[in-house]
Amino acid sequence: MAGLRHEAIGKAGRLMTALLGGYFFACAWAVFVAAVLPLPRPQAVLMATLTSFAAFLAITILSFAFSSLWRWLMILSVMTLALAGSGLALSEAGA
């Protein structure tokens, strides 16, 4: 019974990582891509938003593919913070 509870907590953690981590990563991705694309602002935002759905899907799949949830959380956190920080820095520099 204890093993079943531990497995359920692990799956719930992966599900929360997929949903919340995927959402935050997709937002950071959209900010970064919109700042980097050499298009007019409306087209860059549209392209960034459309590609963020693919980024969300990739993060969701990877959340269940990694063997260690904690390692994946660390990798996802670093990638999200790096994308968000560089995207915000580039959008401030370009504005």
PDB file of N, CA and C in Angstrom:
ATOM      1  N   MET A   1       0.808  -1.197   0.000  1.00  0.00           N
ATOM      2  CA  MET A   1       0.000   0.000   0.000  1.00  0.00           C
ATOM      3  C   MET A   1       0.858   1.272   0.000  1.00  0.00           C
ATOM      4  N   ALA A   2       1.984   1.219   0.725  1.00  0.00           N
ATOM      5  CA  ALA A   2       2.858   2.392   0.776  1.00  0.00           C
ATOM      6  C   ALA A   2       3.517   2.641  -0.572  1.00  0.00           C
ATOM      7  N   GLY A   3       3.835   1.559  -1.307  1.00  0.00           N
ATOM      8  CA  GLY A   3       4.428   1.712  -2.627  1.00  0.00           C
ATOM      9  C   GLY A   3       3.473   2.351  -3.612  1.00  0.00           C
ATOM     10  N   LEU A   4       2.200   2.013  -3.475  1.00  0.00           N
ATOM     11  CA  LEU A   4       1.179   2.593  -4.352  1.00  0.00           C
ATOM     12  C   LEU A   4       1.035   4.086  -4.092  1.00  0.00           C
ATOM     13  N   ARG A   5       1.090   4.487  -2.826  1.00  0.00           N
ATOM     14  CA  ARG A   5       0.987   5.902  -2.481  1.00  0.00           C
ATOM     15  C   ARG A   5       2.201   6.675  -3.016  1.00  0.00           C
ATOM     16  N   HIS A   6       3.374   6.096  -2.879  1.00  0.00           N
ATOM     17  CA  HIS A   6       4.598   6.739  -3.368  1.00  0.00           C
ATOM     18  C   HIS A   6       4.547   6.903  -4.886  1.00  0.00           C
ATOM     19  N   GLU A   7       4.041   5.894  -5.576  1.00  0.00           N
ATOM     20  CA  GLU A   7       3.925   5.971  -7.041  1.00  0.00           C
ATOM     21  C   GLU A   7       2.915   7.033  -7.457  1.00  0.00           C
ATOM     22  N   ALA A   8       1.806   7.139  -6.722  1.00  0.00           N
ATOM     23  CA  ALA A   8       0.791   8.146  -7.039  1.00  0.00           C
ATOM     24  C   ALA A   8       1.329   9.556  -6.819  1.00  0.00           C
ATOM     25  N   ILE A   9       2.115   9.736  -5.762  1.00  0.00           N
ATOM     26  CA  ILE A   9       2.706  11.054  -5.509  1.00  0.00           C
ATOM     27  C   ILE A   9       3.695  11.403  -6.614  1.00  0.00           C
ATOM     28  N   GLY A  10       4.462  10.417  -7.082  1.00  0.00           N
ATOM     29  CA  GLY A  10       5.401  10.654  -8.172  1.00  0.00           C
ATOM     30  C   GLY A  10       4.707  11.051  -9.458  1.00  0.00           C
ATOM     31  N   LYS A  11       3.601  10.379  -9.751  1.00  0.00           N
ATOM     32  CA  LYS A  11       2.862  10.728 -10.976  1.00  0.00           C
ATOM     33  C   LYS A  11       2.198  12.091 -10.851  1.00  0.00           C
ATOM     34  N   ALA A  12       1.698  12.406  -9.660  1.00  0.00           N
ATOM     35  CA  ALA A  12       1.098  13.730  -9.452  1.00  0.00           C
ATOM     36  C   ALA A  12       2.154  14.821  -9.584  1.00  0.00           C
ATOM     37  N   GLY A  13       3.359  14.556  -9.083  1.00  0.00           N
ATOM     38  CA  GLY A  13       4.448  15.529  -9.226  1.00  0.00           C
ATOM     39  C   GLY A  13       4.826  15.739 -10.674  1.00  0.00           C
ATOM     40  N   ARG A  14       4.874  14.668 -11.426  1.00  0.00           N
ATOM     41  CA  ARG A  14       5.185  14.799 -12.853  1.00  0.00           C
ATOM     42  C   ARG A  14       4.080  15.547 -13.595  1.00  0.00           C
ATOM     43  N   LEU A  15       2.836  15.294 -13.212  1.00  0.00           N
ATOM     44  CA  LEU A  15       1.721  15.988 -13.848  1.00  0.00           C
ATOM     45  C   LEU A  15       1.773  17.488 -13.548  1.00  0.00           C
ATOM     46  N   MET A  16       2.055  17.843 -12.292  1.00  0.00           N
ATOM     47  CA  MET A  16       2.165  19.258 -11.941  1.00  0.00           C
ATOM     48  C   MET A  16       3.360  19.912 -12.632  1.00  0.00           C
ATOM     49  N   THR A  17       4.458  19.151 -12.746  1.00  0.00           N
ATOM     50  CA  THR A  17       5.618  19.675 -13.471  1.00  0.00           C
ATOM     51  C   THR A  17       5.273  19.901 -14.935  1.00  0.00           C
ATOM     52  N   ALA A  18       4.541  18.960 -15.526  1.00  0.00           N
ATOM     53  CA  ALA A  18       4.162  19.101 -16.931  1.00  0.00           C
ATOM     54  C   ALA A  18       3.253  20.305 -17.135  1.00  0.00           C
ATOM     55  N   LEU A  19       2.274  20.480 -16.260  1.00  0.00           N
ATOM     56  CA  LEU A  19       1.316  21.572 -16.443  1.00  0.00           C
ATOM     57  C   LEU A  19       1.912  22.929 -16.085  1.00  0.00           C
ATOM     58  N   LEU A  20       2.399  23.064 -14.866  1.00  0.00           N
ATOM     59  CA  LEU A  20       2.916  24.367 -14.437  1.00  0.00           C
ATOM     60  C   LEU A  20       4.256  24.700 -15.080  1.00  0.00           C
ATOM     61  N   GLY A  21       5.160  23.725 -15.107  1.00  0.00           N
ATOM     62  CA  GLY A  21       6.454  23.958 -15.740  1.00  0.00           C
ATOM     63  C   GLY A  21       6.309  24.224 -17.229  1.00  0.00           C
ATOM     64  N   GLY A  22       5.418  23.473 -17.871  1.00  0.00           N
ATOM     65  CA  GLY A  22       5.175  23.698 -19.294  1.00  0.00           C
ATOM     66  C   GLY A  22       4.593  25.070 -19.568  1.00  0.00           C
ATOM     67  N   TYR A  23       3.689  25.513 -18.688  1.00  0.00           N
ATOM     68  CA  TYR A  23       3.081  26.833 -18.856  1.00  0.00           C
ATOM     69  C   TYR A  23       4.129  27.938 -18.719  1.00  0.00           C
ATOM     70  N   PHE A  24       4.929  27.866 -17.651  1.00  0.00           N
ATOM     71  CA  PHE A  24       5.937  28.901 -17.435  1.00  0.00           C
ATOM     72  C   PHE A  24       7.012  28.875 -18.517  1.00  0.00           C
ATOM     73  N   PHE A  25       7.400  27.674 -18.952  1.00  0.00           N
ATOM     74  CA  PHE A  25       8.389  27.590 -20.018  1.00  0.00           C
ATOM     75  C   PHE A  25       7.822  28.149 -21.326  1.00  0.00           C
ATOM     76  N   ALA A  26       6.564  27.844 -21.626  1.00  0.00           N
ATOM     77  CA  ALA A  26       5.952  28.357 -22.855  1.00  0.00           C
ATOM     78  C   ALA A  26       5.862  29.882 -22.824  1.00  0.00           C
ATOM     79  N   CYS A  27       5.578  30.446 -21.657  1.00  0.00           N
ATOM     80  CA  CYS A  27       5.555  31.915 -21.537  1.00  0.00           C
ATOM     81  C   CYS A  27       6.946  32.497 -21.757  1.00  0.00           C
ATOM     82  N   ALA A  28       7.949  31.889 -21.136  1.00  0.00           N
ATOM     83  CA  ALA A  28       9.317  32.366 -21.313  1.00  0.00           C
ATOM     84  C   ALA A  28       9.758  32.210 -22.762  1.00  0.00           C
ATOM     85  N   TRP A  29       9.370  31.110 -23.375  1.00  0.00           N
ATOM     86  CA  TRP A  29       9.692  30.858 -24.783  1.00  0.00           C
ATOM     87  C   TRP A  29       9.081  31.957 -25.663  1.00  0.00           C
ATOM     88  N   ALA A  30       7.820  32.292 -25.411  1.00  0.00           N
ATOM     89  CA  ALA A  30       7.149  33.308 -26.224  1.00  0.00           C
ATOM     90  C   ALA A  30       7.821  34.667 -26.076  1.00  0.00           C
ATOM     91  N   VAL A  31       8.227  35.012 -24.865  1.00  0.00           N
ATOM     92  CA  VAL A  31       8.912  36.289 -24.646  1.00  0.00           C
ATOM     93  C   VAL A  31      10.242  36.311 -25.395  1.00  0.00           C
ATOM     94  N   PHE A  32      11.002  35.222 -25.289  1.00  0.00           N
ATOM     95  CA  PHE A  32      12.314  35.160 -25.932  1.00  0.00           C
ATOM     96  C   PHE A  32      12.192  35.193 -27.454  1.00  0.00           C
ATOM     97  N   VAL A  33      11.321  34.367 -28.010  1.00  0.00           N
ATOM     98  CA  VAL A  33      11.196  34.285 -29.463  1.00  0.00           C
ATOM     99  C   VAL A  33      10.662  35.596 -30.038  1.00  0.00           C
ATOM    100  N   ALA A  34       9.719  36.231 -29.344  1.00  0.00           N
ATOM    101  CA  ALA A  34       9.195  37.514 -29.823  1.00  0.00           C
ATOM    102  C   ALA A  34      10.290  38.582 -29.831  1.00  0.00           C
ATOM    103  N   ALA A  35      11.218  38.501 -28.888  1.00  0.00           N
ATOM    104  CA  ALA A  35      12.298  39.494 -28.836  1.00  0.00           C
ATOM    105  C   ALA A  35      13.371  39.225 -29.880  1.00  0.00           C
ATOM    106  N   VAL A  36      13.548  37.968 -30.277  1.00  0.00           N
ATOM    107  CA  VAL A  36      14.648  37.593 -31.170  1.00  0.00           C
ATOM    108  C   VAL A  36      14.267  37.668 -32.645  1.00  0.00           C
ATOM    109  N   LEU A  37      13.023  37.376 -32.973  1.00  0.00           N
ATOM    110  CA  LEU A  37      12.630  37.326 -34.387  1.00  0.00           C
ATOM    111  C   LEU A  37      12.751  38.692 -35.061  1.00  0.00           C
ATOM    112  N   PRO A  38      13.331  38.717 -36.262  1.00  0.00           N
ATOM    113  CA  PRO A  38      13.484  39.991 -36.979  1.00  0.00           C
ATOM    114  C   PRO A  38      12.249  40.319 -37.819  1.00  0.00           C
ATOM    115  N   LEU A  39      11.114  40.339 -37.168  1.00  0.00           N
ATOM    116  CA  LEU A  39       9.845  40.646 -37.835  1.00  0.00           C
ATOM    117  C   LEU A  39       9.226  41.861 -37.168  1.00  0.00           C
ATOM    118  N   PRO A  40       8.245  42.477 -37.818  1.00  0.00           N
ATOM    119  CA  PRO A  40       7.501  43.527 -37.115  1.00  0.00           C
ATOM    120  C   PRO A  40       6.867  42.948 -35.840  1.00  0.00           C
ATOM    121  N   ARG A  41       6.682  43.787 -34.836  1.00  0.00           N
ATOM    122  CA  ARG A  41       6.246  43.341 -33.513  1.00  0.00           C
ATOM    123  C   ARG A  41       4.986  42.443 -33.536  1.00  0.00           C
ATOM    124  N   PRO A  42       3.914  42.792 -34.251  1.00  0.00           N
ATOM    125  CA  PRO A  42       2.729  41.915 -34.226  1.00  0.00           C
ATOM    126  C   PRO A  42       2.995  40.516 -34.800  1.00  0.00           C
ATOM    127  N   GLN A  43       3.751  40.438 -35.891  1.00  0.00           N
ATOM    128  CA  GLN A  43       4.054  39.135 -36.471  1.00  0.00           C
ATOM    129  C   GLN A  43       4.990  38.330 -35.580  1.00  0.00           C
ATOM    130  N   ALA A  44       5.929  38.992 -34.925  1.00  0.00           N
ATOM    131  CA  ALA A  44       6.848  38.298 -34.020  1.00  0.00           C
ATOM    132  C   ALA A  44       6.095  37.724 -32.824  1.00  0.00           C
ATOM    133  N   VAL A  45       5.178  38.485 -32.280  1.00  0.00           N
ATOM    134  CA  VAL A  45       4.384  38.000 -31.146  1.00  0.00           C
ATOM    135  C   VAL A  45       3.494  36.841 -31.577  1.00  0.00           C
ATOM    136  N   LEU A  46       2.899  36.934 -32.749  1.00  0.00           N
ATOM    137  CA  LEU A  46       2.060  35.851 -33.252  1.00  0.00           C
ATOM    138  C   LEU A  46       2.874  34.582 -33.471  1.00  0.00           C
ATOM    139  N   MET A  47       4.023  34.697 -34.088  1.00  0.00           N
ATOM    140  CA  MET A  47       4.881  33.532 -34.325  1.00  0.00           C
ATOM    141  C   MET A  47       5.356  32.934 -33.006  1.00  0.00           C
ATOM    142  N   ALA A  48       5.719  33.787 -32.056  1.00  0.00           N
ATOM    143  CA  ALA A  48       6.176  33.305 -30.750  1.00  0.00           C
ATOM    144  C   ALA A  48       5.063  32.568 -30.015  1.00  0.00           C
ATOM    145  N   THR A  49       3.855  33.097 -30.097  1.00  0.00           N
ATOM    146  CA  THR A  49       2.732  32.456 -29.428  1.00  0.00           C
ATOM    147  C   THR A  49       2.414  31.109 -30.067  1.00  0.00           C
ATOM    148  N   LEU A  50       2.457  31.049 -31.375  1.00  0.00           N
ATOM    149  CA  LEU A  50       2.175  29.781 -32.054  1.00  0.00           C
ATOM    150  C   LEU A  50       3.230  28.718 -31.736  1.00  0.00           C
ATOM    151  N   THR A  51       4.489  29.117 -31.686  1.00  0.00           N
ATOM    152  CA  THR A  51       5.531  28.130 -31.387  1.00  0.00           C
ATOM    153  C   THR A  51       5.561  27.751 -29.912  1.00  0.00           C
ATOM    154  N   SER A  52       4.974  28.588 -29.044  1.00  0.00           N
ATOM    155  CA  SER A  52       4.958  28.246 -27.617  1.00  0.00           C
ATOM    156  C   SER A  52       4.087  27.025 -27.342  1.00  0.00           C
ATOM    157  N   PHE A  53       3.109  26.748 -28.200  1.00  0.00           N
ATOM    158  CA  PHE A  53       2.299  25.535 -28.025  1.00  0.00           C
ATOM    159  C   PHE A  53       3.145  24.284 -28.250  1.00  0.00           C
ATOM    160  N   ALA A  54       4.038  24.329 -29.209  1.00  0.00           N
ATOM    161  CA  ALA A  54       4.953  23.209 -29.438  1.00  0.00           C
ATOM    162  C   ALA A  54       5.924  23.062 -28.273  1.00  0.00           C
ATOM    163  N   ALA A  55       6.378  24.189 -27.725  1.00  0.00           N
ATOM    164  CA  ALA A  55       7.275  24.140 -26.565  1.00  0.00           C
ATOM    165  C   ALA A  55       6.557  23.535 -25.361  1.00  0.00           C
ATOM    166  N   PHE A  56       5.302  23.892 -25.156  1.00  0.00           N
ATOM    167  CA  PHE A  56       4.518  23.321 -24.057  1.00  0.00           C
ATOM    168  C   PHE A  56       4.367  21.813 -24.227  1.00  0.00           C
ATOM    169  N   LEU A  57       4.113  21.371 -25.440  1.00  0.00           N
ATOM    170  CA  LEU A  57       3.988  19.940 -25.712  1.00  0.00           C
ATOM    171  C   LEU A  57       5.299  19.217 -25.442  1.00  0.00           C
ATOM    172  N   ALA A  58       6.406  19.798 -25.859  1.00  0.00           N
ATOM    173  CA  ALA A  58       7.710  19.163 -25.633  1.00  0.00           C
ATOM    174  C   ALA A  58       8.021  19.051 -24.143  1.00  0.00           C
ATOM    175  N   ILE A  59       7.718  20.085 -23.377  1.00  0.00           N
ATOM    176  CA  ILE A  59       7.960  20.040 -21.933  1.00  0.00           C
ATOM    177  C   ILE A  59       7.063  19.011 -21.272  1.00  0.00           C
ATOM    178  N   THR A  60       5.837  18.903 -21.716  1.00  0.00           N
ATOM    179  CA  THR A  60       4.928  17.902 -21.159  1.00  0.00           C
ATOM    180  C   THR A  60       5.440  16.498 -21.418  1.00  0.00           C
ATOM    181  N   ILE A  61       5.897  16.229 -22.612  1.00  0.00           N
ATOM    182  CA  ILE A  61       6.428  14.895 -22.933  1.00  0.00           C
ATOM    183  C   ILE A  61       7.687  14.622 -22.131  1.00  0.00           C
ATOM    184  N   LEU A  62       8.584  15.599 -22.047  1.00  0.00           N
ATOM    185  CA  LEU A  62       9.833  15.401 -21.313  1.00  0.00           C
ATOM    186  C   LEU A  62       9.611  15.241 -19.812  1.00  0.00           C
ATOM    187  N   SER A  63       8.534  15.804 -19.288  1.00  0.00           N
ATOM    188  CA  SER A  63       8.252  15.652 -17.860  1.00  0.00           C
ATOM    189  C   SER A  63       8.005  14.203 -17.484  1.00  0.00           C
ATOM    190  N   PHE A  64       7.480  13.428 -18.402  1.00  0.00           N
ATOM    191  CA  PHE A  64       7.230  12.016 -18.138  1.00  0.00           C
ATOM    192  C   PHE A  64       8.340  11.121 -18.670  1.00  0.00           C
ATOM    193  N   ALA A  65       9.255  11.657 -19.458  1.00  0.00           N
ATOM    194  CA  ALA A  65      10.325  10.844 -20.044  1.00  0.00           C
ATOM    195  C   ALA A  65      11.558  10.757 -19.146  1.00  0.00           C
ATOM    196  N   PHE A  66      11.833  11.788 -18.362  1.00  0.00           N
ATOM    197  CA  PHE A  66      13.018  11.784 -17.505  1.00  0.00           C
ATOM    198  C   PHE A  66      12.841  10.779 -16.377  1.00  0.00           C
ATOM    199  N   SER A  67      13.928  10.111 -16.013  1.00  0.00           N
ATOM    200  CA  SER A  67      13.846   9.127 -14.936  1.00  0.00           C
ATOM    201  C   SER A  67      13.821   9.795 -13.560  1.00  0.00           C
ATOM    202  N   SER A  68      14.486  10.930 -13.418  1.00  0.00           N
ATOM    203  CA  SER A  68      14.534  11.622 -12.137  1.00  0.00           C
ATOM    204  C   SER A  68      13.729  12.919 -12.227  1.00  0.00           C
ATOM    205  N   LEU A  69      12.690  13.007 -11.420  1.00  0.00           N
ATOM    206  CA  LEU A  69      11.848  14.197 -11.429  1.00  0.00           C
ATOM    207  C   LEU A  69      12.620  15.418 -10.938  1.00  0.00           C
ATOM    208  N   TRP A  70      13.431  15.258  -9.914  1.00  0.00           N
ATOM    209  CA  TRP A  70      14.172  16.397  -9.368  1.00  0.00           C
ATOM    210  C   TRP A  70      15.196  16.931 -10.357  1.00  0.00           C
ATOM    211  N   ARG A  71      15.864  16.042 -11.066  1.00  0.00           N
ATOM    212  CA  ARG A  71      16.820  16.491 -12.077  1.00  0.00           C
ATOM    213  C   ARG A  71      16.099  17.268 -13.176  1.00  0.00           C
ATOM    214  N   TRP A  72      14.947  16.768 -13.596  1.00  0.00           N
ATOM    215  CA  TRP A  72      14.175  17.448 -14.624  1.00  0.00           C
ATOM    216  C   TRP A  72      13.678  18.804 -14.130  1.00  0.00           C
ATOM    217  N   LEU A  73      13.277  18.886 -12.868  1.00  0.00           N
ATOM    218  CA  LEU A  73      12.849  20.172 -12.315  1.00  0.00           C
ATOM    219  C   LEU A  73      13.981  21.193 -12.336  1.00  0.00           C
ATOM    220  N   MET A  74      15.184  20.762 -12.010  1.00  0.00           N
ATOM    221  CA  MET A  74      16.324  21.677 -12.036  1.00  0.00           C
ATOM    222  C   MET A  74      16.641  22.133 -13.461  1.00  0.00           C
ATOM    223  N   ILE A  75      16.644  21.200 -14.397  1.00  0.00           N
ATOM    224  CA  ILE A  75      16.914  21.554 -15.799  1.00  0.00           C
ATOM    225  C   ILE A  75      15.845  22.498 -16.329  1.00  0.00           C
ATOM    226  N   LEU A  76      14.592  22.179 -16.049  1.00  0.00           N
ATOM    227  CA  LEU A  76      13.481  23.011 -16.522  1.00  0.00           C
ATOM    228  C   LEU A  76      13.528  24.403 -15.905  1.00  0.00           C
ATOM    229  N   SER A  77      13.860  24.482 -14.625  1.00  0.00           N
ATOM    230  CA  SER A  77      13.949  25.788 -13.962  1.00  0.00           C
ATOM    231  C   SER A  77      15.050  26.653 -14.566  1.00  0.00           C
ATOM    232  N   VAL A  78      16.199  26.061 -14.805  1.00  0.00           N
ATOM    233  CA  VAL A  78      17.308  26.821 -15.386  1.00  0.00           C
ATOM    234  C   VAL A  78      16.959  27.285 -16.803  1.00  0.00           C
ATOM    235  N   MET A  79      16.385  26.388 -17.595  1.00  0.00           N
ATOM    236  CA  MET A  79      16.011  26.776 -18.969  1.00  0.00           C
ATOM    237  C   MET A  79      14.967  27.889 -18.964  1.00  0.00           C
ATOM    238  N   THR A  80      13.973  27.787 -18.098  1.00  0.00           N
ATOM    239  CA  THR A  80      12.910  28.784 -18.050  1.00  0.00           C
ATOM    240  C   THR A  80      13.448  30.134 -17.607  1.00  0.00           C
ATOM    241  N   LEU A  81      14.255  30.141 -16.548  1.00  0.00           N
ATOM    242  CA  LEU A  81      14.815  31.408 -16.072  1.00  0.00           C
ATOM    243  C   LEU A  81      15.764  32.028 -17.091  1.00  0.00           C
ATOM    244  N   ALA A  82      16.543  31.203 -17.783  1.00  0.00           N
ATOM    245  CA  ALA A  82      17.463  31.724 -18.798  1.00  0.00           C
ATOM    246  C   ALA A  82      16.694  32.326 -19.972  1.00  0.00           C
ATOM    247  N   LEU A  83      15.663  31.631 -20.430  1.00  0.00           N
ATOM    248  CA  LEU A  83      14.870  32.164 -21.542  1.00  0.00           C
ATOM    249  C   LEU A  83      14.143  33.444 -21.147  1.00  0.00           C
ATOM    250  N   ALA A  84      13.530  33.441 -19.969  1.00  0.00           N
ATOM    251  CA  ALA A  84      12.786  34.624 -19.535  1.00  0.00           C
ATOM    252  C   ALA A  84      13.719  35.814 -19.339  1.00  0.00           C
ATOM    253  N   GLY A  85      14.845  35.581 -18.694  1.00  0.00           N
ATOM    254  CA  GLY A  85      15.788  36.679 -18.453  1.00  0.00           C
ATOM    255  C   GLY A  85      16.359  37.253 -19.730  1.00  0.00           C
ATOM    256  N   SER A  86      16.796  36.385 -20.628  1.00  0.00           N
ATOM    257  CA  SER A  86      17.369  36.888 -21.878  1.00  0.00           C
ATOM    258  C   SER A  86      16.289  37.508 -22.764  1.00  0.00           C
ATOM    259  N   GLY A  87      15.097  36.946 -22.745  1.00  0.00           N
ATOM    260  CA  GLY A  87      14.013  37.531 -23.535  1.00  0.00           C
ATOM    261  C   GLY A  87      13.637  38.917 -23.048  1.00  0.00           C
ATOM    262  N   LEU A  88      13.557  39.075 -21.724  1.00  0.00           N
ATOM    263  CA  LEU A  88      13.246  40.393 -21.185  1.00  0.00           C
ATOM    264  C   LEU A  88      14.371  41.385 -21.437  1.00  0.00           C
ATOM    265  N   ALA A  89      15.609  40.919 -21.318  1.00  0.00           N
ATOM    266  CA  ALA A  89      16.743  41.811 -21.576  1.00  0.00           C
ATOM    267  C   ALA A  89      16.765  42.255 -23.044  1.00  0.00           C
ATOM    268  N   LEU A  90      16.504  41.328 -23.948  1.00  0.00           N
ATOM    269  CA  LEU A  90      16.503  41.675 -25.370  1.00  0.00           C
ATOM    270  C   LEU A  90      15.333  42.572 -25.733  1.00  0.00           C
ATOM    271  N   SER A  91      14.171  42.345 -25.129  1.00  0.00           N
ATOM    272  CA  SER A  91      13.018  43.184 -25.464  1.00  0.00           C
ATOM    273  C   SER A  91      13.201  44.601 -24.906  1.00  0.00           C
ATOM    274  N   GLU A  92      13.869  44.732 -23.752  1.00  0.00           N
ATOM    275  CA  GLU A  92      14.161  46.058 -23.216  1.00  0.00           C
ATOM    276  C   GLU A  92      15.200  46.772 -24.065  1.00  0.00           C
ATOM    277  N   ALA A  93      16.173  46.030 -24.572  1.00  0.00           N
ATOM    278  CA  ALA A  93      17.223  46.642 -25.391  1.00  0.00           C
ATOM    279  C   ALA A  93      16.684  47.071 -26.740  1.00  0.00           C
ATOM    280  N   GLY A  94      15.727  46.301 -27.268  1.00  0.00           N
ATOM    281  CA  GLY A  94      15.185  46.618 -28.585  1.00  0.00           C
ATOM    282  C   GLY A  94      14.089  47.654 -28.567  1.00  0.00           C
ATOM    283  N   ALA A  95      13.514  47.930 -27.406  1.00  0.00           N
ATOM    284  CA  ALA A  95      12.376  48.860 -27.335  1.00  0.00           C
ATOM    285  C   ALA A  95      12.781  50.293 -27.327  1.00  0.00           C
TER     286      ALA A  95
END
